[in-house]
Amino acid sequence: MSLVAKEPPATGAAPINAREAMERLNADAGPLHIWMRTQANAPAQRPWFRDTGLDAGGQVAPGRVGAAQMKPVPHRWRWREIGPYLDRIGEIARNADVSPIEFAERQQFLLTNPGLGGRLQVTSTIRCAVSIYNPGDIAPVHIHTPNASRTILSEQGGYTNFEGERCEAKRGDLILTPNGTWHDHGNDSSAPVVWIDVLDFPLLEFLDIIWLDDEFHGEAEGNSRAQAVRRDNGYSHKLYGSGGLLPGFVSHQRGIGHDTTPIFHYRGAEVRAALHDLRREPGDPYEAITLRFVNPATGASVFPTLDYAAQLLRAGEETRFKRDTASTFYVVLDGSGYTEIAGQHFDWERNDIFVVPNFLWRRHVNTGKTDALLYSVSDVPLMQKIGQYRAQGRLGDGRVTDLVA
Ligand SMILES: [Fe+2]
């Protein structure tokens, strides 16, 4: 590059059109995989934290970078619309020559966010599938890097074997399979079972660190499709289920992953009972009464990437508006109401699912006559670890305040 001062154009010569000249350079140099910069920097996100109204935030800015960027949008999946497809999958499986679980490994549908062009994800970090297991179905034992969970919708039936521990599923249970743990699922009851799978798959896909192994060489039963049960149902609960008491004689790392919870099975009945005991507390104006599912050994989130919580909204309760840099995914376990997201109104009832992308104002309203129970999953821990977690709320008079500056 020349450091000599630029000569003024010779008298009479027309100045060149720099933009056109640069684009010609681009056409010339394209095969070399370089790009002459011809546009100002175009971040996909406008400043989200300015007070520009309740429906602001989350817009894609124009420009080369923004053009390739996609943003998740708020969305709700109504159970009464999507649920019947599970019955139809189950029906096909019962009558098929080869059932879908054989050629697709799972009988499920995945949720796709309308803003993400058909990608199998609901936010930039979260994938969600809804699965049905017919009696006798088995998902063979395997291990992988994504962290995963199951939120059980069926009243009972179905199980996950996790590092040799059998976890029997009931409605409202949260069963975790952290990264680096051997697990298999199945249904040995007499009726189909349904649950919601949540994974940090898109994040790991983006980072190119996904692997999966299904060659189980541990103690296996029969054809090694399922691992042998070495721990009874309730083992991890026996170790960690007494609040504030931590066993001193076991390793709190289970599997080969790091910073994940050693308790795999959180029981819905206990979550409800704990929330019920707290229902006369004032709670948080932005989140009502919440309980986080945490790693009992550290108090940290159950996965390094995702945080899980149960949220109780009492009859008639309305939370204040809140927005943050994390995205949150919800499943409605009980009750009915609506969530306002960036000016849009999403009503919900039992088993409905909805997603609140980052930066958008949201508030929840329980319009029913009974308690509403929401389970949520957010990527708050990831945002915290990379130094990007911030949150704002709106006070009763409408002023914006920093909740996490
Ligand atoms: Fe898995």
mmCIF file of N, CA and C in Angstrom, residues 3-4 51 60 76 78 80 98 152 163-164 175 199 210 221 247 270 291 318 320 337 365 374 380 395:
data_model
loop_
_atom_site.group_PDB
_atom_site.id
_atom_site.type_symbol
_atom_site.label_atom_id
_atom_site.label_comp_id
_atom_site.label_asym_id
_atom_site.label_seq_id
_atom_site.Cartn_x
_atom_site.Cartn_y
_atom_site.Cartn_z
ATOM 1 N N LEU A 3 2.151 4.895 0.721
ATOM 2 C CA LEU A 3 1.959 5.893 1.768
ATOM 3 C C LEU A 3 2.116 7.303 1.221
ATOM 4 N N VAL A 4 2.300 7.378 -0.084
ATOM 5 C CA VAL A 4 2.470 8.682 -0.724
ATOM 6 C C VAL A 4 1.126 9.399 -0.778
ATOM 7 N N ASP A 51 -35.648 3.130 24.833
ATOM 8 C CA ASP A 51 -37.085 3.055 25.066
ATOM 9 C C ASP A 51 -37.828 3.577 23.850
ATOM 10 N N VAL A 60 -34.412 -6.758 11.937
ATOM 11 C CA VAL A 60 -33.181 -6.965 11.192
ATOM 12 C C VAL A 60 -32.835 -5.670 10.468
ATOM 13 N N ARG A 76 -46.420 -19.041 18.947
ATOM 14 C CA ARG A 76 -47.105 -19.986 19.838
ATOM 15 C C ARG A 76 -47.612 -21.160 19.012
ATOM 16 N N ARG A 78 -50.274 -24.054 19.209
ATOM 17 C CA ARG A 78 -51.439 -24.487 19.988
ATOM 18 C C ARG A 78 -51.485 -26.006 20.044
ATOM 19 N N ARG A 80 -53.968 -27.892 20.608
ATOM 20 C CA ARG A 80 -55.124 -28.488 19.926
ATOM 21 C C ARG A 80 -54.912 -28.570 18.412
ATOM 22 N N VAL A 98 -42.514 -50.859 8.615
ATOM 23 C CA VAL A 98 -41.361 -50.413 9.405
ATOM 24 C C VAL A 98 -41.784 -49.119 10.093
ATOM 25 N N ILE A 152 -42.379 -33.961 30.564
ATOM 26 C CA ILE A 152 -43.347 -35.042 30.352
ATOM 27 C C ILE A 152 -44.771 -34.485 30.335
ATOM 28 N N GLU A 163 -27.213 -43.156 32.427
ATOM 29 C CA GLU A 163 -26.029 -43.664 33.137
ATOM 30 C C GLU A 163 -26.436 -44.802 34.071
ATOM 31 N N GLY A 164 -27.298 -45.679 33.591
ATOM 32 C CA GLY A 164 -27.710 -46.845 34.370
ATOM 33 C C GLY A 164 -28.804 -46.575 35.383
ATOM 34 N N ILE A 175 -36.852 -34.499 32.971
ATOM 35 C CA ILE A 175 -35.807 -35.530 32.960
ATOM 36 C C ILE A 175 -34.692 -35.049 32.042
ATOM 37 N N LEU A 199 -33.295 -29.159 23.419
ATOM 38 C CA LEU A 199 -31.847 -29.345 23.325
ATOM 39 C C LEU A 199 -31.163 -28.024 22.958
ATOM 40 N N ILE A 210 -20.847 -30.873 17.509
ATOM 41 C CA ILE A 210 -21.789 -31.966 17.766
ATOM 42 C C ILE A 210 -21.161 -33.295 17.385
ATOM 43 N N GLU A 221 -27.885 -54.898 27.960
ATOM 44 C CA GLU A 221 -28.838 -56.000 27.963
ATOM 45 C C GLU A 221 -29.130 -56.420 26.519
ATOM 46 N N PRO A 247 -24.594 -35.064 49.502
ATOM 47 C CA PRO A 247 -23.820 -36.241 49.911
ATOM 48 C C PRO A 247 -22.322 -36.020 49.683
ATOM 49 N N GLU A 270 -43.362 -32.710 43.016
ATOM 50 C CA GLU A 270 -42.618 -31.947 44.023
ATOM 51 C C GLU A 270 -42.479 -30.480 43.626
ATOM 52 N N LEU A 291 -39.343 -21.085 40.555
ATOM 53 C CA LEU A 291 -38.332 -21.975 41.124
ATOM 54 C C LEU A 291 -37.433 -22.414 39.981
ATOM 55 N N GLU A 318 -50.879 -10.618 36.849
ATOM 56 C CA GLU A 318 -50.250 -10.041 35.654
ATOM 57 C C GLU A 318 -48.832 -9.648 36.023
ATOM 58 N N ARG A 320 -45.232 -7.599 35.215
ATOM 59 C CA ARG A 320 -44.834 -6.382 34.506
ATOM 60 C C ARG A 320 -44.009 -6.742 33.270
ATOM 61 N N GLY A 337 -54.229 -18.339 29.913
ATOM 62 C CA GLY A 337 -53.923 -16.916 30.000
ATOM 63 C C GLY A 337 -53.344 -16.443 28.685
ATOM 64 N N VAL A 365 -50.063 -12.958 31.658
ATOM 65 C CA VAL A 365 -51.307 -12.701 32.377
ATOM 66 C C VAL A 365 -52.065 -14.019 32.526
ATOM 67 N N LEU A 374 -46.170 -22.521 34.239
ATOM 68 C CA LEU A 374 -45.358 -22.520 33.025
ATOM 69 C C LEU A 374 -43.989 -23.100 33.350
ATOM 70 N N VAL A 380 -30.056 -17.899 29.321
ATOM 71 C CA VAL A 380 -29.440 -16.926 30.230
ATOM 72 C C VAL A 380 -28.017 -17.334 30.644
ATOM 73 N N LEU A 395 -41.431 -0.159 35.044
ATOM 74 C CA LEU A 395 -42.030 0.094 36.346
ATOM 75 C C LEU A 395 -43.536 0.317 36.171
#
